[in-house]
Short mmCIF file of C-alpha atoms in Angstrom, two decimals:
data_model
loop_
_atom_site.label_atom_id
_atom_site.label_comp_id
_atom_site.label_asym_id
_atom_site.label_seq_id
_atom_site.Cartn_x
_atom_site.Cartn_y
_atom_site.Cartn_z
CA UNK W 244 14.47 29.72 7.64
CA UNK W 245 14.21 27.18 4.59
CA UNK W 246 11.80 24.51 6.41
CA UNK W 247 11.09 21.30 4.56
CA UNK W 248 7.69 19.96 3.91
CA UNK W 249 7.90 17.03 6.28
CA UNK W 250 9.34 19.64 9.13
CA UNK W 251 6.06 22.13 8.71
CA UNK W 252 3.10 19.39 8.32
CA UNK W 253 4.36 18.00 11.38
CA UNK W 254 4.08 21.65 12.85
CA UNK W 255 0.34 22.16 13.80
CA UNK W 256 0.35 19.04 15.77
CA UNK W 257 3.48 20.08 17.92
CA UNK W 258 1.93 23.50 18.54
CA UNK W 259 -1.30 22.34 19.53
CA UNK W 260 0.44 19.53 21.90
CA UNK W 261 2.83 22.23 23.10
CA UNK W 262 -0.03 24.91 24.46
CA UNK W 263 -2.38 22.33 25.40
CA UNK W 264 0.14 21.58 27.71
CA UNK W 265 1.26 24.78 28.76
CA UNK W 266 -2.57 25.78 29.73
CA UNK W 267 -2.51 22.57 31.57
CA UNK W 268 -0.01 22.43 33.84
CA UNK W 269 0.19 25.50 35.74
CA UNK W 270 4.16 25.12 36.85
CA UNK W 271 4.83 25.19 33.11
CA UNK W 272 3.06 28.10 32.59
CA UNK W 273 4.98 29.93 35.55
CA UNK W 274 7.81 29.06 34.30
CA UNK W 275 7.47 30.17 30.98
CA UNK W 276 5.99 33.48 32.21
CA UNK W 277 9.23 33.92 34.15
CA UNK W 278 11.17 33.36 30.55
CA UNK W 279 8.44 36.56 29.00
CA UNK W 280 5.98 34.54 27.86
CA UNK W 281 3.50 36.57 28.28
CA UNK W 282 -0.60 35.63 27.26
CA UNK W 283 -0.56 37.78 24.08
CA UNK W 284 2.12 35.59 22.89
CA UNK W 285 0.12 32.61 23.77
CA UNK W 286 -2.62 34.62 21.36
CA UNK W 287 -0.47 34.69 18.83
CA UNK W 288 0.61 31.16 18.51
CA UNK W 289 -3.19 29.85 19.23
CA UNK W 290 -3.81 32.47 16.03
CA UNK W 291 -1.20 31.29 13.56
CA UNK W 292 -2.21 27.72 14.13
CA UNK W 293 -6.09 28.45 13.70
CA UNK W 294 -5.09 30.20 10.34
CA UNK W 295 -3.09 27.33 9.57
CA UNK W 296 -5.70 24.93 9.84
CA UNK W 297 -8.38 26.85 8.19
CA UNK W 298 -5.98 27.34 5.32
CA UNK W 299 -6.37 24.34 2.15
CA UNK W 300 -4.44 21.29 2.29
CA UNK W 301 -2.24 20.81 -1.13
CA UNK W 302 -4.01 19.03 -3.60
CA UNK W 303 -2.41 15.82 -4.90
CA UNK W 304 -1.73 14.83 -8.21
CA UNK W 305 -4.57 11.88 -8.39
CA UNK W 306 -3.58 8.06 -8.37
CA UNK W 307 -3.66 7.37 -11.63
CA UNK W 308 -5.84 8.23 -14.78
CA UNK W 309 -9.27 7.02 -16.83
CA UNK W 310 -7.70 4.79 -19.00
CA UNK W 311 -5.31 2.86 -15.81
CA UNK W 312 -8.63 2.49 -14.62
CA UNK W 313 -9.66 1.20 -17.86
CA UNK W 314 -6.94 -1.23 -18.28
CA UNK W 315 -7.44 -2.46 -15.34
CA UNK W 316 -11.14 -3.17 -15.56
CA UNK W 317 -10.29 -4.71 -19.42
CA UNK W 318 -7.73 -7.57 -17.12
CA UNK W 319 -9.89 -8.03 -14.60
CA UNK W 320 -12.65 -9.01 -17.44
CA UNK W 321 -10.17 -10.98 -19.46
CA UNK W 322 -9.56 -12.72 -15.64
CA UNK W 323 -13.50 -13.63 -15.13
CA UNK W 324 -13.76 -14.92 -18.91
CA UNK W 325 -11.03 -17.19 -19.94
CA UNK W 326 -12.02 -19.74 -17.27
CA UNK W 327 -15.57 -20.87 -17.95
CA UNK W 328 -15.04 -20.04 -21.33
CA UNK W 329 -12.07 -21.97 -22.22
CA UNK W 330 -13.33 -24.98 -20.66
CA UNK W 331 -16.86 -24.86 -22.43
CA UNK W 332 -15.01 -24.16 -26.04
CA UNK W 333 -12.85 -26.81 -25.59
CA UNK W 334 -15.29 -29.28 -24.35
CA UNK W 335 -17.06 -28.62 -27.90
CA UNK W 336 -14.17 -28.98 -30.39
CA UNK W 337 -12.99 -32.34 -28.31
CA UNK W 338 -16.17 -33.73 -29.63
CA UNK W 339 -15.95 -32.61 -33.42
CA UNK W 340 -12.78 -31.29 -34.18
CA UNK W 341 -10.40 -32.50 -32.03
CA UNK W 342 -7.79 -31.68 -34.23
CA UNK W 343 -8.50 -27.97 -33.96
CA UNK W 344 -8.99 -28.69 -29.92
CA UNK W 345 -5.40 -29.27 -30.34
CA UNK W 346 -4.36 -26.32 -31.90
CA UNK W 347 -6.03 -23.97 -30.59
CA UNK W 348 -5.74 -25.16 -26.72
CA UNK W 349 -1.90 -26.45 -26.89
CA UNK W 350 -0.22 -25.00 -23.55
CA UNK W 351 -2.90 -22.87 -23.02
CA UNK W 352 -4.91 -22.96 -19.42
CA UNK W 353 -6.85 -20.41 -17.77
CA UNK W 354 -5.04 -18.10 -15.90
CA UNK W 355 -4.84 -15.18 -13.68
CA UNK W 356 -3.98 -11.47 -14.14
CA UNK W 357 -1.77 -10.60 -16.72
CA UNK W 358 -1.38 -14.16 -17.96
CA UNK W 359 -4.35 -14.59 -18.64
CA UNK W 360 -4.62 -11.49 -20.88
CA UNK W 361 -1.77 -13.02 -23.05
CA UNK W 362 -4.23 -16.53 -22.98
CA UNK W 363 -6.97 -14.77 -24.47
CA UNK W 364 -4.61 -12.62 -26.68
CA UNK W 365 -3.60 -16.39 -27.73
CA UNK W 366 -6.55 -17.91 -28.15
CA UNK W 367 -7.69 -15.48 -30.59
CA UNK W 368 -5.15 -14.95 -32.60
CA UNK W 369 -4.86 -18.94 -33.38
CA UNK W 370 -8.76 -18.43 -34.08
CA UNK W 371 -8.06 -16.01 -36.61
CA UNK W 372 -5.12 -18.03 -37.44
CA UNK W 373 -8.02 -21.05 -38.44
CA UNK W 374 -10.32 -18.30 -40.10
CA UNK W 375 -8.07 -16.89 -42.62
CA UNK W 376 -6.04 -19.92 -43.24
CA UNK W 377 -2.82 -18.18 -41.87
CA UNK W 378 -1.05 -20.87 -40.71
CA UNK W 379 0.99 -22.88 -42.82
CA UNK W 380 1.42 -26.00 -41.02
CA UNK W 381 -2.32 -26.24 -41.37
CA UNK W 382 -2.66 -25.79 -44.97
CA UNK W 383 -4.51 -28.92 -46.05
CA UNK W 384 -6.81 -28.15 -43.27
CA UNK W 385 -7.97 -25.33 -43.98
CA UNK W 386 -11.72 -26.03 -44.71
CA UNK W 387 -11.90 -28.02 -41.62
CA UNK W 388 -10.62 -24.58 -39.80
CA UNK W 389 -13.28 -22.86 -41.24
CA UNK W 390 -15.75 -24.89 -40.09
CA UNK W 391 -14.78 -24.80 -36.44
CA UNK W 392 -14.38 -21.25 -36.34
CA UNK W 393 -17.66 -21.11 -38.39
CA UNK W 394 -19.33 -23.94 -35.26
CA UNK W 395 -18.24 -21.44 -32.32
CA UNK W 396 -20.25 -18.66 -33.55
CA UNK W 397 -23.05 -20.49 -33.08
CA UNK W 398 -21.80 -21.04 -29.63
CA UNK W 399 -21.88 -17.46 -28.87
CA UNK W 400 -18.32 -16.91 -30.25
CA UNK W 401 -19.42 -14.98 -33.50
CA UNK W 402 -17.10 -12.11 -34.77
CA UNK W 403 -18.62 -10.14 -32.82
CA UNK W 404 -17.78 -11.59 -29.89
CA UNK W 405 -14.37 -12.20 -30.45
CA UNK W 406 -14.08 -8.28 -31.70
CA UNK W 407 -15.09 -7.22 -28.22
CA UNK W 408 -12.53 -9.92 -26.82
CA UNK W 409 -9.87 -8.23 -28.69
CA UNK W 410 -10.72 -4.26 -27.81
CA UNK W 411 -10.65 -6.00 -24.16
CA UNK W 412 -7.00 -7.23 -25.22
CA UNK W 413 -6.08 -3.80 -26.80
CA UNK W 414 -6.99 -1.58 -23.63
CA UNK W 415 -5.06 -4.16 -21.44
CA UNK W 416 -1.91 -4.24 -23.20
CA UNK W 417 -1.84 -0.44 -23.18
CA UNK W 418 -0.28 1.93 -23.84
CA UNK W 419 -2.07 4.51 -21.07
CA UNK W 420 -1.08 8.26 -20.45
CA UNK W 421 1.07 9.15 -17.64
CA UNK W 422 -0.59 11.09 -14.73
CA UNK W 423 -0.58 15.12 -15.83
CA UNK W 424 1.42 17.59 -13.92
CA UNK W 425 -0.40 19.66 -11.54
CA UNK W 426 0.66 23.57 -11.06
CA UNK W 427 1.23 24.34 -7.47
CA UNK W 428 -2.24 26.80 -6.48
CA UNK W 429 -2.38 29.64 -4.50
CA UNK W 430 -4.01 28.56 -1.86
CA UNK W 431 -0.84 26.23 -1.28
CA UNK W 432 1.63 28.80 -0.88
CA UNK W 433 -0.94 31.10 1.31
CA UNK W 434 -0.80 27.49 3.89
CA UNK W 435 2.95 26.91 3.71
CA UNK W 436 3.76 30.66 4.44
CA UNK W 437 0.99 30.48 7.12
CA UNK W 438 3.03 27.01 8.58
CA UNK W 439 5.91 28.96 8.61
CA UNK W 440 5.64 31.57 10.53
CA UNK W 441 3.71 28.98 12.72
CA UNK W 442 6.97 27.47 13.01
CA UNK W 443 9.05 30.77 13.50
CA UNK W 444 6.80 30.85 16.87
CA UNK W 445 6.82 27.32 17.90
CA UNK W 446 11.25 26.97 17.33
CA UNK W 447 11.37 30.46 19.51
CA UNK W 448 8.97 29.42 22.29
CA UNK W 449 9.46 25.72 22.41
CA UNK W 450 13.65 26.63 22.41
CA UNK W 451 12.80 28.88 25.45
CA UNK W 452 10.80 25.84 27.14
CA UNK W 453 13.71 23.27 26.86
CA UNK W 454 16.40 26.28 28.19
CA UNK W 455 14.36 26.81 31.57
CA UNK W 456 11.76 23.77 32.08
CA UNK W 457 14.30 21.42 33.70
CA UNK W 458 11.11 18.77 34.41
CA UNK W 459 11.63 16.04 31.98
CA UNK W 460 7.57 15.12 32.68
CA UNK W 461 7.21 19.32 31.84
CA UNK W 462 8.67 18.81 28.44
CA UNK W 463 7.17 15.50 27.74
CA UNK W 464 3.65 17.18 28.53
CA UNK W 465 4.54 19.93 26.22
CA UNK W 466 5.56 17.11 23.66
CA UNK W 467 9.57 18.35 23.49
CA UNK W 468 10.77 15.07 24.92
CA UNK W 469 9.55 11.55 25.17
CA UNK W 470 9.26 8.55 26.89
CA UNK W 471 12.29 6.48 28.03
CA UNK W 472 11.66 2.74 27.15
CA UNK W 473 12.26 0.91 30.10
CA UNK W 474 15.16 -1.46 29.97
CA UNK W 475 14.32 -5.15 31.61
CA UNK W 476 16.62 -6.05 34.31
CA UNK W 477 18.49 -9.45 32.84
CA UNK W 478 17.43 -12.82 34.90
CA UNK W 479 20.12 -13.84 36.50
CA UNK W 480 21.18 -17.90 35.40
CA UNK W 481 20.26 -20.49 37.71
CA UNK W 482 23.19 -22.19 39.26
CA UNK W 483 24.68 -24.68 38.13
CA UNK W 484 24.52 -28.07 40.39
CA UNK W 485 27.73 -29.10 41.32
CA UNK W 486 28.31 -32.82 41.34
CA UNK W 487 28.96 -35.01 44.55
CA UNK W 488 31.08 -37.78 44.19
CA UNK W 489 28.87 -40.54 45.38
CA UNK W 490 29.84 -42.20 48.63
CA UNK W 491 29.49 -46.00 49.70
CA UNK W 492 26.96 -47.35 51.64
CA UNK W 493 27.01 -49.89 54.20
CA UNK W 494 24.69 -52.82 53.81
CA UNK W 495 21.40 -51.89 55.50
CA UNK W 496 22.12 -47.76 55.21
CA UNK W 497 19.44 -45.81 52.99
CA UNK W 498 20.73 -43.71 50.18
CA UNK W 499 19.09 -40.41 49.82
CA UNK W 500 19.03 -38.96 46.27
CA UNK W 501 18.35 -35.36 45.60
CA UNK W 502 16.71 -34.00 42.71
CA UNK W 503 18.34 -30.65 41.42
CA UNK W 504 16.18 -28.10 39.36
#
């Protein structure tokens, strides 16, 4: 038979559950000896399953690849250095060029994750903007811009610096390779023709179980049935009071009220 993978991973569990019961349970066994189960078949089935699980598990394709990883790591350092770094940056060109504070830090904020990739990618590509005179709304600035740019690298902020920043950019924005495809091995089909014909045994035997084991706590046992939830029995409603028209008292008569629940 054409079993799917799902069907025979699941298979070395059921067999093991299956003659663990059986040996436990002497009825079963009696049973099932009366049906020709006889101990060399119980050999045979504790054999295929002992070949099955000495037999290698298929090998995955892995979760992702070195440069996923990479791009990862580059957000997660673009994450931890737009924070203290914008707000020390900008703290300096508030003081001497606030006009470049301006330009360089208009709706821009630290961030988290992606965003704040795209805030670095922003914040240096209006500092290069400033460096090479770029921009045109800034063009009778431009010495000014030089000056700032030229005042950061002395705050650690050199060319350098902001050459790193950008690989960190680069690696982040991807592109990275999609996971390679993995040939199926040998030693995969060797274990899925070994669960196989574990499962050619366990559908014959455990077929033969449900036709003469009439026990439902037998099968259960042998892990061919399960449980029945038990239903709750539904609470009956209170009953409803009924109301009493009220009578008339006579002067001097006590009137007794009752309290109903």
């Amino acid at each position: 038979m054409d079993y799917s993978d799902e069907v025979l991973e699941a298979t070395p569990e059921r067999v093991t559950k299956f003659l663990t019961g059986m040996g436990a349970v002497a009825a079963i066994r009696t049973s099932m000896a009366g049906a020709g189960m006889t101990d060399d078949d119980i050999v045979e089935g504790r054999a295929l399953l002992l070949d099955v699980l000495a037999a290698p598990r298929k090998i995955g394709a892995p979760p992702d690849t070195d440069d996923a990883r990479a791009q990862r790591a580059a957000t997660g350092e673009l994450d931890q250095w737009d924070e203290p770094n914008f707000t020390r940056y900008g703290a300096a060109l508030r003081r001497r060029f606030p006009d470049v504070n301006a330009y360089v830090f208009r709706d821009l904020a630290p961030s988290t994750g992606t965003a704040a990739v795209q805030g670095v990618a922003t914040f240096l590509a209006r500092l290069d903007a400033l460096e090479n005179g770029t921009d045109p709304g800034r063009a009778g600035t431009k010495q000014s811009d030089k000056k700032a740019v030229a005042f950061l690298a002395t705050r650690c902020l050199d060319k350098a610096e902001r050459k790193r920043l950008q690989g960190l950019v680069n690696v982040a924005l991807g592109p990275t390779s999609p996971l390679p495809e993995q040939a199926e091995l040998p030693e995969t089909a060797r274990r899925r023709e070994a669960l196989v014909k574990l499962r050619a045994w366990f559908d014959e035997w455990s077929t033969t179980a449900r036709a003469v084991i009439k026990k439902r706590g037998y099968l259960i046992r042998l892990g061919l049935a399960s449980r029945k939830a038990r239903q709750r029995k539904p609470t009956a409603a209170p009953p409803k009071p009924t109301a009493t028209p009220s009578q008339p008292t006579s002067p001097g008569e006590e009137t007794h009220e009752t309290d109903v629940e």
